[in-house]
Short mmCIF file of C-alpha atoms in Angstrom, two decimals:
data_model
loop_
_atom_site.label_atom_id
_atom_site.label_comp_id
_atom_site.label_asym_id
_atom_site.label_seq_id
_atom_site.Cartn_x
_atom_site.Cartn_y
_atom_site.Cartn_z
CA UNK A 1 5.56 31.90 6.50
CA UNK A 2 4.82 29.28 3.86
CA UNK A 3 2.24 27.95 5.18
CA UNK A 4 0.19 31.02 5.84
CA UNK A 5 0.60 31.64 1.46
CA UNK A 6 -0.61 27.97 1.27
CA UNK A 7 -3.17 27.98 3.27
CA UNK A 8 -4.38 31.17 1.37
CA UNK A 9 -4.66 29.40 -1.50
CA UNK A 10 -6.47 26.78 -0.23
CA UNK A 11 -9.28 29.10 1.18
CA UNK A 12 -9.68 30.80 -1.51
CA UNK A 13 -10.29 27.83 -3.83
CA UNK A 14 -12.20 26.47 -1.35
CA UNK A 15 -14.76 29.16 -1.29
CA UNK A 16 -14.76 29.29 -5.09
CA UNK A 17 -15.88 25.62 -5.54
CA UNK A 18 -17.80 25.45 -2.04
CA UNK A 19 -16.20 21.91 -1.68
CA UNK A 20 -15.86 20.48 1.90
CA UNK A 21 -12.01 20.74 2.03
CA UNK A 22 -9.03 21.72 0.25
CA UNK A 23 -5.86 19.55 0.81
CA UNK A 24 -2.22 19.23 0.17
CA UNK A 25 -1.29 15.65 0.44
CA UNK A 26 1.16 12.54 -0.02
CA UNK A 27 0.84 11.07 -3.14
CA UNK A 28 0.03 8.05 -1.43
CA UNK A 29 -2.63 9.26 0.78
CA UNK A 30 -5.89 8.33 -1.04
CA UNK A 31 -8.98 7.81 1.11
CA UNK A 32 -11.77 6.70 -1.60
CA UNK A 33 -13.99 9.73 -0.80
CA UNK A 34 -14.93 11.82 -3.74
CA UNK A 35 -12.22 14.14 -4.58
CA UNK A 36 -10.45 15.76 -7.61
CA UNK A 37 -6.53 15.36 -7.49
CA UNK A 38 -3.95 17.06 -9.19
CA UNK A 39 0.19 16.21 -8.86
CA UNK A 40 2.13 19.17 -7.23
CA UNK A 41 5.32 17.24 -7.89
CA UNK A 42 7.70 16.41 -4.79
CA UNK A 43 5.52 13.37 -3.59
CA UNK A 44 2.44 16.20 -3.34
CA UNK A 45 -0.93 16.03 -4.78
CA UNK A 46 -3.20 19.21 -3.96
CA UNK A 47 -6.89 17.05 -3.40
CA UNK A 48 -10.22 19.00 -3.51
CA UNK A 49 -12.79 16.98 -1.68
CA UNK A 50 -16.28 16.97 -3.01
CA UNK A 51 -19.32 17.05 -1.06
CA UNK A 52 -20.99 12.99 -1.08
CA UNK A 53 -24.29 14.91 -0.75
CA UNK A 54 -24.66 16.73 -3.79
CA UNK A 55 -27.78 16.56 -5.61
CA UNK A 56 -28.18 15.07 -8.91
CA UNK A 57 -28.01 17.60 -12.20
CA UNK A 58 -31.09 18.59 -13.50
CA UNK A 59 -31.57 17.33 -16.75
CA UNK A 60 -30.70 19.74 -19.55
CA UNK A 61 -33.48 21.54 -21.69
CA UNK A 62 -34.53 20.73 -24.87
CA UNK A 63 -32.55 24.04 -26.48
CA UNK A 64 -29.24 22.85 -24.60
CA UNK A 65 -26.77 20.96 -26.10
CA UNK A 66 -26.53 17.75 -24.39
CA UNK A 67 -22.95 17.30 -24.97
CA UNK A 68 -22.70 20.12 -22.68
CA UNK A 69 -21.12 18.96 -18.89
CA UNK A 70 -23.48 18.21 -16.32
CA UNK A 71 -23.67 21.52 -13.35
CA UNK A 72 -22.00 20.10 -10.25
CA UNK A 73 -23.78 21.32 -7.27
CA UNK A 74 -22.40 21.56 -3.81
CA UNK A 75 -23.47 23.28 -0.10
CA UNK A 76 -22.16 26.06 0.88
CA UNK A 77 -23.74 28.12 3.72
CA UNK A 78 -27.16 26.58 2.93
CA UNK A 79 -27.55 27.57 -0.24
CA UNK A 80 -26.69 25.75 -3.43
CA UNK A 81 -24.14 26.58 -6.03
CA UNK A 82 -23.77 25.82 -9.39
CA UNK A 83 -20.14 24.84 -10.61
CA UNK A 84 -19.69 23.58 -13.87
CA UNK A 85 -17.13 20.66 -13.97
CA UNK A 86 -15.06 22.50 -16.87
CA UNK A 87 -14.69 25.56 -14.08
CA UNK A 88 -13.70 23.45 -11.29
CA UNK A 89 -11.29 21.84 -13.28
CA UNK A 90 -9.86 25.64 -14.46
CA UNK A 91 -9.81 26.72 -10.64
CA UNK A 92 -7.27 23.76 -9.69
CA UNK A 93 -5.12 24.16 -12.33
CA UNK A 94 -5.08 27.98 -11.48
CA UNK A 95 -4.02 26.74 -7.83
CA UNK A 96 -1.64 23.65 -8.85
CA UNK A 97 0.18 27.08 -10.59
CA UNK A 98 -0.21 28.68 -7.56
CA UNK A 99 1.20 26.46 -4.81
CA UNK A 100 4.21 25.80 -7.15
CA UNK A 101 4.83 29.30 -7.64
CA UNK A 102 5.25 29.30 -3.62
CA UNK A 103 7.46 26.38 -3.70
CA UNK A 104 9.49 27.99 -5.88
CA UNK A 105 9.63 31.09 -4.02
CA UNK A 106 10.63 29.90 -0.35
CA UNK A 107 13.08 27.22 -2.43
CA UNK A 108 11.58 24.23 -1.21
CA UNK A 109 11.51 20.92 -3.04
CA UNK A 110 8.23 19.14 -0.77
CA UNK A 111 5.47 21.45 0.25
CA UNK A 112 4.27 20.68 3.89
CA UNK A 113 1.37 18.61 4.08
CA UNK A 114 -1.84 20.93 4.97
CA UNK A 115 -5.34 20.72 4.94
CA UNK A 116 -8.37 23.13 4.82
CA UNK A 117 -11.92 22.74 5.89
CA UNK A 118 -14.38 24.91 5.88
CA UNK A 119 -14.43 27.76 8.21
CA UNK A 120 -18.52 27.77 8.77
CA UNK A 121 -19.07 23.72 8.46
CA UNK A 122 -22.40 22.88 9.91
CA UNK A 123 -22.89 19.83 11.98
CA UNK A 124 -24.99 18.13 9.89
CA UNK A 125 -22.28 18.88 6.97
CA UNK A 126 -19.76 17.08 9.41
CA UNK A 127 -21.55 14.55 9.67
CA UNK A 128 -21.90 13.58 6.35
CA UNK A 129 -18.12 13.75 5.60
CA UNK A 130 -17.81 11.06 8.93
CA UNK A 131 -19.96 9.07 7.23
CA UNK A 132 -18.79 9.35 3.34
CA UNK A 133 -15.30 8.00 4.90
CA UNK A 134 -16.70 5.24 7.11
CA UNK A 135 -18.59 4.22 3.48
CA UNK A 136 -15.01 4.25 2.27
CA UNK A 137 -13.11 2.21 4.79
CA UNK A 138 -16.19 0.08 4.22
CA UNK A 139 -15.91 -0.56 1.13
CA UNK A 140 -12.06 -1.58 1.62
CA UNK A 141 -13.03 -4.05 4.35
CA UNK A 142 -15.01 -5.86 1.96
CA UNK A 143 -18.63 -4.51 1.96
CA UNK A 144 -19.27 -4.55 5.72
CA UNK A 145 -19.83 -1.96 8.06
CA UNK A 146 -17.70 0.48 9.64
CA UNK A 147 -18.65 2.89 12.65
CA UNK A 148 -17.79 5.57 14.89
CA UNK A 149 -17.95 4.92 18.37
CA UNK A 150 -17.56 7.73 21.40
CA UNK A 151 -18.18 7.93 24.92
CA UNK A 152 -20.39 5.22 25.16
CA UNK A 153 -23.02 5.75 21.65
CA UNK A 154 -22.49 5.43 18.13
CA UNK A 155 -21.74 8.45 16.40
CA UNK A 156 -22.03 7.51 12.85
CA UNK A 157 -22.12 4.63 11.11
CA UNK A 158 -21.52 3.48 7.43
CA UNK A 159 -24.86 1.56 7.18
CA UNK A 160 -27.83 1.00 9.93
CA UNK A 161 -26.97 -1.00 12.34
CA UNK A 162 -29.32 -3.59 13.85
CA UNK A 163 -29.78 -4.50 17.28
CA UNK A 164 -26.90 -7.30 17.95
CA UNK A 165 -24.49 -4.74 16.74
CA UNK A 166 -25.76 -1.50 18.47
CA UNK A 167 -24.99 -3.67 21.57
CA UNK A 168 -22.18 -4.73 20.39
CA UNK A 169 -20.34 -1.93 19.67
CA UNK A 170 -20.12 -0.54 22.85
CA UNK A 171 -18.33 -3.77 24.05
CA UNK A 172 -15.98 -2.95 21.40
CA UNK A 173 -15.43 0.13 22.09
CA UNK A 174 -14.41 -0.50 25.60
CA UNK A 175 -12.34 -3.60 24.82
CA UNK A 176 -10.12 -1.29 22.95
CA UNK A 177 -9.90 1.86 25.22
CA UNK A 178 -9.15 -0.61 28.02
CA UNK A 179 -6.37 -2.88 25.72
CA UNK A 180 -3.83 0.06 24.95
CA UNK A 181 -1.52 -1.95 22.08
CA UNK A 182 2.48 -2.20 23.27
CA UNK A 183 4.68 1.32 23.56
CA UNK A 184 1.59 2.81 22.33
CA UNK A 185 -1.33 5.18 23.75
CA UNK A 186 -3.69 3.88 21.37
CA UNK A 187 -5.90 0.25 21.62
CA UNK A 188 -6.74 -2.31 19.40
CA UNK A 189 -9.27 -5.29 19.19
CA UNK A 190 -9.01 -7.85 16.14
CA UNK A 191 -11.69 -10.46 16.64
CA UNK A 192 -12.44 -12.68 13.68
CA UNK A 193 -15.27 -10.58 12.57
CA UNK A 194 -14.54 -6.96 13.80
CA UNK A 195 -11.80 -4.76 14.42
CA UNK A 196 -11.36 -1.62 15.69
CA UNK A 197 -9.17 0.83 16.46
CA UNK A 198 -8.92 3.87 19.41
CA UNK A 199 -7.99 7.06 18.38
CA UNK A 200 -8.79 11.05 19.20
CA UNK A 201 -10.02 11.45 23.01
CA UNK A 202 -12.22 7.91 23.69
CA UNK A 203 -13.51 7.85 20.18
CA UNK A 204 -13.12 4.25 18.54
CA UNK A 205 -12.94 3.16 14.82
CA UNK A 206 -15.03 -0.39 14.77
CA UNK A 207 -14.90 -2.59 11.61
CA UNK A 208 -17.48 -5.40 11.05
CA UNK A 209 -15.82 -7.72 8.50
CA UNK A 210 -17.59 -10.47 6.78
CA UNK A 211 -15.16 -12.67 5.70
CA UNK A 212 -11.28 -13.12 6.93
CA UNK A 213 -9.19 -10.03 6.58
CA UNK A 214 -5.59 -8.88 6.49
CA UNK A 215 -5.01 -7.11 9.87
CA UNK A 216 -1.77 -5.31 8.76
CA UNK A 217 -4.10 -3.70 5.48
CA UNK A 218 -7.40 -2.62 7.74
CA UNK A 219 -4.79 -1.42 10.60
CA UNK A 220 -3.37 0.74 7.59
CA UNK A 221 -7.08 1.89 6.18
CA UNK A 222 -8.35 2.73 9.85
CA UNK A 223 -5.39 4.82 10.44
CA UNK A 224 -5.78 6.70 7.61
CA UNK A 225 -9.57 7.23 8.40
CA UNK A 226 -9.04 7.95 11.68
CA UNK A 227 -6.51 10.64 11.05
CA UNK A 228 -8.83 12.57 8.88
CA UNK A 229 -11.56 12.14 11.64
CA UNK A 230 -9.83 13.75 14.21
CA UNK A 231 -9.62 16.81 11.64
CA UNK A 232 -13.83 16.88 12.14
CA UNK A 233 -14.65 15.49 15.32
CA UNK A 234 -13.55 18.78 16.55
CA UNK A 235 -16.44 20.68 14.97
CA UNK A 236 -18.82 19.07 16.91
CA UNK A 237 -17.44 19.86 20.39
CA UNK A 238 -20.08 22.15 21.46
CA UNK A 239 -18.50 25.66 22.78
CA UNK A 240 -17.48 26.22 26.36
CA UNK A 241 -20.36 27.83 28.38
CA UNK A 242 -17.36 30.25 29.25
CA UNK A 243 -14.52 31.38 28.32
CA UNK A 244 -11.01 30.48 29.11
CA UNK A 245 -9.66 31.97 32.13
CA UNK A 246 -6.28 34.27 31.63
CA UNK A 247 -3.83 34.77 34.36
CA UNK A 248 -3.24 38.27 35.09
CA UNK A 249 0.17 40.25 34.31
CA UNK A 250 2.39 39.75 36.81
#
């Protein structure tokens, strides 16, 4: 099917670059994490998201030329990898050719919307992509905090919270699961100064605001978050101590 060829392609340029994810998304859907984005035409952009974590370049020696671009590092399996910007640049192109050469192939004028994380992503990895996006839907709220709240703790949160709000957030987060919105599964609280949002299995999306705020516009950014966290919340369910039981043949 097409989206086993897609997906594919996304794999493999994902292990080429050792990026956290590969993507094909709406040209719309923008995020603010660090990514590299090129147009697959039919409202598509194919989006290769960068690791937030990478260290800085080591300067360049004395016999280099500096005009030369700086090495972008990312994680991959613990170990580091060198990518010049130049190559990464070459590898998307060389899937942007790719992914339309598919399109063309199956006849189709919008390729489905697919994404691909890595197959081996560590916890801690995980982690740091929850928080690069609550530092995102941060940032959009107007420089004040955004967290992740499940089953009664904070999982991650965009900056350290103090005291008041560690408290606080659980109150939040049970307001919401326990105020499902109208002909919906899903809870909101808007308070003058917070908001947040339920989504995934008890997890909550909590928004301290510092100044008055559109509802309608956060609503919109904490969906979008929220829709990319239930993509990683998954890889830190730890396994089942056993597996799952099959019913004989009958």
């Amino acid at each position: 099917m097409i989206e086993a060829e897609l997906r594919d392609i996304l794999q493999s340029l994902l292990e080429e670059t050792g990026s956290l994810a590969a993507a094909i998304v709406a040209d719309d859907d923008r995020t603010g994490v660090p990514s590299k984005r090129r147009p697959l035409g039919g409202d598509r952009s194919l989006v290769l998201e960068l690791s937030s974590r990478s260290p800085k370049p080591d300067p360049a020696p004395p016999d280099e030329d500096p005009a030369e671009p700086d090495v972008y590092r990312g994680t991959k399996d613990a170990a580091v990898q060198s990518r010049r910007p130049r190559a990464i640049d070459a590898m998307l192109e060389v899937a942007v050719r790719q992914l339309r050469a598919v399109a063309r192939r199956w006849n189709v004028d919008v390729l489905p919307l697919l994404r691909v994380p890595p197959a081996n992503a560590s916890a801690d990895r995980v982690k740091a992509r929850i928080q690069s996006f609550l530092r995102a839907l941060a940032g959009s709220a107007g420089g004040g905090n955004a967290l992740l709240w499940q089953r009664g703790h904070v999982l991650s949160s965009a900056a350290p919270l103090d005291e008041v709000w560690a408290s606080r957030a659980t109150f939040l987060g049970k307001r919401a699961l326990a105020a499902p919105a109208p002909n919906s599964s899903h809870g909101e609280v808007v308070d003058p100064d917070a908001y947040a949002l339920t989504f995934y299995y008890g997890a909550v999306l909590i928004v301290a605001v510092e100044a008055p705020y559109a509802v309608d516009f956060l609503r919109h950014r904490c969906r979008l978050v929220a829709r990319e966290l239930c993509l990683l919340l998954p890889m830190l369910d730890p396994e089942p101590e056993t597996p799952a039981m099959i019913r004989p043949p009958s």
